[in-house]
Amino acid sequence: MPFTILFLGKADKLSLLNGFRNTYDNQQIRSAFQVEDARPLIEQEEPQVIIVDFDREDVHPLEIVEQLQEACPRCRMMGILQKASFSLAVKAARMGVDEVVHLSEEPHKLEEKLSEWFKDWEGQSRGEDLFQKQRHEYDFSRIIGNSPAMQNVLNMLTKIIRRKWVTVLIRGETGTGKELIARTIHYNCFDRYQPFVEVNCNALPENLLESELFGYEKGAFTDAKTRKPGLFELAQDGTLFLDEIGDISPKVQVKLLKVLEEKKLRRLGGTQDIRMNCRIITATNQDLQKAIEEGRFRNDLYYRLNVITITLPPLRERGDDVLLLARHFMAKYGAEYENPLEGITPEAEALLRAYPWPGNVRELKHTIERIVLLSEDKMLTREALEEAIESETPQIMTEKPASSGMQIEIPPGGISLEEGEKFLIEAILQKTNWNKRKTSQILKISRPRLDRKIEKFNLKP
């Protein structure tokens, strides 16, 4: 709908709006003389602005304002008059009139104020359009899966959205759709004025993650040139999604637990507490119970985060969901790349079911996208699927057992567990030419955890 202005007054003053009318598209101006005539226009057009002629003598303009505020409480209100009247302007402001323009003293202010309100409305409209698009994208009906495991997830989601502020922990292997579930919860609970803020805890070192989450005051550390609000503040009244929560350091775990318990936080270098009111959703691909047993994750923080748990099954355990998802991605990318496929051959269906999909839905999505992009066939064939799977599978460096490729000599006096850990990490780093990605894959630990070990043992290339 266009930006609508409703003018109440004599028709000869409508010419005052010509400048605005000629400057902007997607706007319309309606007019009426009496409030009774304006009411149906308000109901039909839902105006953003109502302008009242304060020069009229048949009725006091503030009586008109009072009646219009009842009819359209969300409308911005403006009064215009030829001669300045300070007392009238003050009374109007006290009643909630947003602006009173004295045409004889500030003739340009009418158009300037309308332009300002139009731009505000335009930005809000774009925000509303984006929010509605996201709400549609993350609607429950768009979560694909008929398997019992996914039906359990959907049943849990319908219960969660009735509990707006409850903390949720999403568990699942990499690529199972944890972010999709987090966004689905948010966009089915909140409106567009309530933000969704996310951070990948795995991607940031400890000091940077701490400053991102909690913010900092000017001068809190060397590079803190200005005050910066943290993600908790930016997520106020909305959702904060902490992905890969199992990778946060013990120091950050302590601060996070304190925030969850006290519902308030303090910026780095700050002296004042800030109220925290947002829904916390966390996600992990780790076994947090095992992390607790190994001393890597706090037991008390786990129970704070584990109010409600959603466990996403790996794709290999979802039966024929893999076929539903494959057809969904075929339709999506077929339209996007203008290369639609008509179906899936029986041989390809068998492979889709048999392949374990270690990268889960994400791997399937990228595989189908590649096939659609490069395919010259009308069907998804087994040959195309095998080729795409092979190209998507990462070539992870494998190591020979220690007895055949890596010699470990134990000193006569023995070696401590910590010294052995240091030796093993250093040996594999040297073996991979300090390729941290390969080293973390071989050791089966996350990259941030490897970085912490390197720092702890003071290892150098």
PDB file of N, CA and C in Angstrom, residues 52-57 80-82:
ATOM      1  N   VAL A  52      -4.151  18.444   9.796  1.00  0.00           N
ATOM      2  CA  VAL A  52      -5.348  19.189  10.192  1.00  0.00           C
ATOM      3  C   VAL A  52      -5.100  20.681   9.980  1.00  0.00           C
ATOM      4  N   ASP A  53      -6.058  21.328   9.323  1.00  0.00           N
ATOM      5  CA  ASP A  53      -5.990  22.777   9.127  1.00  0.00           C
ATOM      6  C   ASP A  53      -6.382  23.467  10.435  1.00  0.00           C
ATOM      7  N   PHE A  54      -5.410  24.084  11.089  1.00  0.00           N
ATOM      8  CA  PHE A  54      -5.677  24.751  12.362  1.00  0.00           C
ATOM      9  C   PHE A  54      -6.274  26.148  12.183  1.00  0.00           C
ATOM     10  N   ASP A  55      -6.412  26.609  10.934  1.00  0.00           N
ATOM     11  CA  ASP A  55      -6.975  27.946  10.689  1.00  0.00           C
ATOM     12  C   ASP A  55      -8.501  27.931  10.600  1.00  0.00           C
ATOM     13  N   ARG A  56      -9.101  26.767  10.549  1.00  0.00           N
ATOM     14  CA  ARG A  56     -10.550  26.714  10.370  1.00  0.00           C
ATOM     15  C   ARG A  56     -11.269  27.284  11.593  1.00  0.00           C
ATOM     16  N   GLU A  57     -12.444  27.878  11.335  1.00  0.00           N
ATOM     17  CA  GLU A  57     -13.179  28.574  12.392  1.00  0.00           C
ATOM     18  C   GLU A  57     -14.497  27.900  12.755  1.00  0.00           C
ATOM     19  N   ILE A  80      -1.363  22.598  10.644  1.00  0.00           N
ATOM     20  CA  ILE A  80      -0.788  23.707   9.871  1.00  0.00           C
ATOM     21  C   ILE A  80      -1.646  24.951  10.096  1.00  0.00           C
ATOM     22  N   LEU A  81      -0.988  26.103  10.182  1.00  0.00           N
ATOM     23  CA  LEU A  81      -1.710  27.371  10.320  1.00  0.00           C
ATOM     24  C   LEU A  81      -0.857  28.490   9.739  1.00  0.00           C
ATOM     25  N   GLN A  82      -1.535  29.548   9.280  1.00  0.00           N
ATOM     26  CA  GLN A  82      -0.835  30.643   8.612  1.00  0.00           C
ATOM     27  C   GLN A  82      -0.070  31.515   9.594  1.00  0.00           C
TER      28      GLN A  82
END
